[in-house]
Amino acid sequence: MSTGTNPKTPTAPPPADPYDLLAEGARARKLSGEVEGVRCMADGMRLINNAVLAQVLLALWDSGSTSTR
């Protein structure tokens, strides 16, 4: 059994040379890609939730449960 801690989120390693702009740019692109993936997943979940809500409202309207009287 291991007692070491293993971080769940990947972290980009620091650049070898603080003035190496190519390494810093690659690191920034990697971090930006991870954020973009999370944003896309949140948008997808929002679309699914809206579709489910629309189906529920349509089913209630079709069954006559909601009336405008």
Short mmCIF file of C-alpha atoms in Angstrom, two decimals:
data_model
loop_
_atom_site.label_atom_id
_atom_site.label_comp_id
_atom_site.label_asym_id
_atom_site.label_seq_id
_atom_site.Cartn_x
_atom_site.Cartn_y
_atom_site.Cartn_z
CA MET A 1 0.00 0.00 0.00
CA SER A 2 1.41 3.36 -0.99
CA THR A 3 1.25 6.30 1.39
CA GLY A 4 2.45 8.86 -1.16
CA THR A 5 0.08 11.43 -2.53
CA ASN A 6 -0.67 11.48 -6.22
CA PRO A 7 -2.23 14.73 -7.48
CA LYS A 8 -5.45 14.24 -9.43
CA THR A 9 -5.01 17.22 -11.73
CA PRO A 10 -2.11 17.30 -14.14
CA THR A 11 0.27 20.19 -13.69
CA ALA A 12 2.58 21.49 -16.34
CA PRO A 13 6.26 21.37 -15.45
CA PRO A 14 8.03 24.71 -15.11
CA PRO A 15 10.20 25.69 -18.05
CA ALA A 16 13.87 24.78 -17.75
CA ASP A 17 14.95 28.32 -18.60
CA PRO A 18 12.74 31.18 -17.38
CA TYR A 19 13.65 33.14 -20.51
CA ASP A 20 12.81 30.28 -22.92
CA LEU A 21 9.77 31.73 -24.65
CA LEU A 22 9.09 28.61 -26.75
CA ALA A 23 8.82 26.42 -23.64
CA GLU A 24 6.68 29.02 -21.89
CA GLY A 25 4.39 29.27 -24.93
CA ALA A 26 4.00 25.48 -25.06
CA ARG A 27 3.17 25.42 -21.35
CA ALA A 28 0.58 28.18 -21.78
CA ARG A 29 -1.03 26.37 -24.74
CA LYS A 30 -1.27 23.15 -22.72
CA LEU A 31 -2.96 24.92 -19.81
CA SER A 32 -5.27 26.79 -22.19
CA GLY A 33 -6.31 23.52 -23.83
CA GLU A 34 -7.28 22.03 -20.47
CA VAL A 35 -9.43 25.05 -19.63
CA GLU A 36 -11.07 24.93 -23.07
CA GLY A 37 -11.93 21.25 -22.56
CA VAL A 38 -13.66 22.00 -19.26
CA ARG A 39 -15.57 24.88 -20.88
CA CYS A 40 -16.73 22.60 -23.72
CA MET A 41 -17.89 19.97 -21.24
CA ALA A 42 -19.87 22.55 -19.26
CA ASP A 43 -21.52 23.78 -22.47
CA GLY A 44 -22.41 20.20 -23.40
CA MET A 45 -23.97 19.55 -20.00
CA ARG A 46 -25.99 22.77 -20.30
CA LEU A 47 -27.30 21.68 -23.72
CA ILE A 48 -28.30 18.26 -22.36
CA ASN A 49 -30.07 19.81 -19.36
CA ASN A 50 -31.95 22.23 -21.62
CA ALA A 51 -33.03 19.38 -23.93
CA VAL A 52 -34.30 17.31 -21.00
CA LEU A 53 -36.17 20.29 -19.57
CA ALA A 54 -37.78 20.98 -22.95
CA GLN A 55 -38.91 17.34 -23.22
CA VAL A 56 -40.43 17.40 -19.73
CA LEU A 57 -42.27 20.66 -20.41
CA LEU A 58 -43.56 19.34 -23.74
CA ALA A 59 -44.78 16.14 -22.08
CA LEU A 60 -46.59 18.12 -19.37
CA TRP A 61 -48.17 20.41 -21.93
CA ASP A 62 -49.18 17.46 -24.11
CA SER A 63 -50.77 15.63 -21.18
CA GLY A 64 -52.81 18.69 -20.22
CA SER A 65 -51.24 19.02 -16.78
CA THR A 66 -50.46 22.67 -17.33
CA SER A 67 -53.36 24.88 -18.22
CA THR A 68 -53.42 28.59 -18.96
CA ARG A 69 -56.85 29.16 -17.45
#
